[in-house]
Amino acid sequence: MSKLTSMLQSCSDASALRQGHQVHAQFIIHGLYDLGILGTRILGMYVLCRSFIDAQNMFFRLELRYPSPWNWMIRGFTMMGWFKFALLFYFKMLGCGVSPDKYTFPYVIKACGNLSALNLGRLIHEEIFLMGFEMDIFVGSSLIKFYADNDSIDDARQLFDKLPVKDCVLWNVMLNGYVRNGDLEKALGLFRKMRFTEIKPNSITFAGVLSVCASEMMLEYGTQLHGLAISCGLDLDSPVANTLLAMYSKCRCLYEARKLFDMMPRTDLVTWNGMIAGYVQNGFLVEAWDLFREMLSSGFRPDSITFASFLPSVSDVAGLRQGKEIHGYIVRNGVHMDAFLKNALIDIYFKCREIEMACKIFEGTKTIDVVICTAMISGFVLHGMNTDALEIFRWLLGAQMRPTPVTLASVLPAFASLAYLRLGKELHGYILKQGHEEKCYVGCALTDLYAKCGRLDLAHHVFRKMPIRDAVAWNSMISSCSQNGKPEEAINLFREMGLKGTNYDCVTLSAALSACSNLPALHYGKEIHGFMMKGSLRSDLFAESALIDMYGKCGDLSFARRVFDSMEWKNEVSWNSIIAAYGTHGRVKDALNLFHGMLEKGIQPDHITFLAIISACGHAGLVDEGFNYFRSMTENYGITARMEHYACMVDLFGRAGRLNEALNIIKSMPFDPDAGIWGALLGASRNYGNVELAEMASKHLFELDPENSGYYILLANVHADAGQWNSVLKVRTLMKERGVQKLPGCSWIEINSISHMFVAADRNHPQSAEIYLLLKNLLLELRKSGYVPQPYLPVHPQNTHV
């Protein structure tokens, strides 16, 4: 009897099912078989061996007055992932008048958790409390895990604090619950509290806390934990070592990561993937490929995570071939295409301008989740396909998927680009309800949305309410102020950022230098230049390119060239900046020479390069040359012309008086022209007195941008030049009816490192009396020299004195 019982206990997995059948038969043959405790043990054996047909047959032959048979069936359904059946059996058990015990509830709670049935779980918790099982270590642990996994971390903590006895597993459940819910400070606080108890942390504990150090790049604290793990003898356990590897990689300590990797007595696929990902994330692509080959030679077969780690390194057209080779290897070798790998493939195809291929992967995905939808939204936004991005977002909502904070931050730029302020506000309301506004990257996307929709006041409001503002948040706000005609506010924010202790990066300096360009404030720009020379950003490509742009726009072309010539390494951004600077100053020959020098250096031009060249040709009246460069851009370099290129071409032909060709350019566009296109045509029509074209252009402009007073004034001037005073009166009346106010133009001048701003007839300057007296004297001297002032507008006949 005892021998058969021990044999029965050893049957605990599918491989032992045959032996289990034999033991069951022996019990029957020897007449030892009963339908009580022994029958329940046989039922449990069939459940553990995953033979549910045998378990079902056995269950219905037992006396079902006791909870044990029911518990085994509920456990079996949960093991198989049949969570609804597990709950149905639980309620059937209650319906049969059988009272559950403490062994029933852990699996019932687990079933609720896997079905995300939070309300049902709370009801069962109430029953557990009434039956007095809440303080049981196993029942309590299952409840804590249930709440932690279902975004109810506060309920989990409340129950955790009530439990009188807590083992290491329970501490780990609570700690990992905080990590999963993003409450990293509380996770660290809980670990510190654990250290003051008698419970010793195990490898799972260290892995959880080290993951916080990795995500927050807490190198010093992570190093201390490494030392503690060594003292506990857990530093080379696989979960701890792998998390340490990730922590050192994310903190850019590749030497320590590789040293740990080489010390590990056993490496698994997770270890190899972690080290490869570390090399890729830190830009060591050659080392990553070498390690990949070493991994293959060691007998490890790469999985989806291996390739998902590699693919982010493929980020431009030049790397497209490499990306396709990886994709081919994945298909040929049958690597499982999980959501993360498909997400990575979609991402690289978008970055490499292979939009059609990215869409094919998306359309060929049978199970689409929020991660893949987010990748598609980001890709469409990257290429200005904002309407497509919104379509994916609407589909996501229609499919009852819950957008993540990353999804929301990805789709907000689409609303911003389309100036959908009302819809953007609705999405902001959803973000507030879900509690996502505290995420820094979501706040940044919201400030950008409001700024691009002309509501800088709301952008400031969102920015000031953000609980944590990182460099990205400051950069976004500084750029928004600079781009919305508030350069002084941008510079003030730049100073405030430094006073708050947030470190500047290359984007910060570029945004601040852009504000100096828009002010213009050469003095501030030189101060930032000096700051760069003293710090680690003195040789940053993008910051130096912004310096070139600033000096060019502030009129100091010689300094712009000095910065360019002193750069150790130049990319297309640097060349674009200096070409644009020379083009803006009318030195087209120098701009073209630089363009050809750029080609000789093997640097491929992009759409911004050609925009600068075509604009320079337009300012110099080189119409045919500008048109040739436009054709070369599309035909020779395969760069698709954008809206701004067509605007430049309209301006190019318009400045030369070739208005019909300008109109033909507009008609040939593959998309609807925007206000910039029609504005360029209206300006050219005014210069050459073409009333018909001016009327046509203004009709479109009044629909696209009805609040812009400049277009009304331009049209009125065209009619005035033609002596059509009734039409002038109609335009002025239309402005009054629509409530359009003419905004005065501003001029800046910098004297003794101070910028002064003026508008027409301005009396606000403290030295306005002296300024106007000097202007009056200058006009008198000019008239003595024969100058005759020309009115900007023709004089109305009623105002002409005979």
XYZ file of N, CA and C in Angstrom, residues 5 72 159 225 276 398 427 530 590 625 639 686 711 793:
42
model
N 1.386 4.156 -2.865
C 1.091 5.564 -2.548
C 2.264 6.458 -2.920
N -9.008 20.532 -6.893
C -8.123 19.965 -7.915
C -8.603 20.327 -9.326
N -3.095 45.420 1.905
C -3.174 44.033 2.372
C -1.806 43.528 2.804
N 24.287 47.769 -4.981
C 23.513 46.528 -4.986
C 24.344 45.362 -5.519
N 24.556 41.874 -26.394
C 24.426 42.390 -27.766
C 23.627 43.690 -27.761
N -11.388 51.611 -31.915
C -12.537 50.808 -32.340
C -12.385 49.339 -32.000
N -8.420 64.624 -26.487
C -7.432 63.604 -26.133
C -6.730 63.972 -24.826
N 30.462 80.672 -26.049
C 31.499 80.582 -25.020
C 31.245 79.446 -24.049
N 29.128 81.406 -53.758
C 29.777 80.700 -52.644
C 28.921 79.535 -52.160
N 18.692 77.985 -63.232
C 19.565 77.175 -62.374
C 18.768 76.551 -61.221
N 14.864 62.263 -54.205
C 14.256 62.933 -53.050
C 12.903 63.495 -53.475
N 1.438 90.778 -56.663
C 1.477 92.179 -56.234
C 2.662 92.911 -56.864
N -2.421 88.787 -45.781
C -2.971 88.460 -47.093
C -4.000 89.504 -47.545
N 1.977 103.033 -51.117
C 0.725 102.823 -51.847
C 0.458 104.024 -52.743
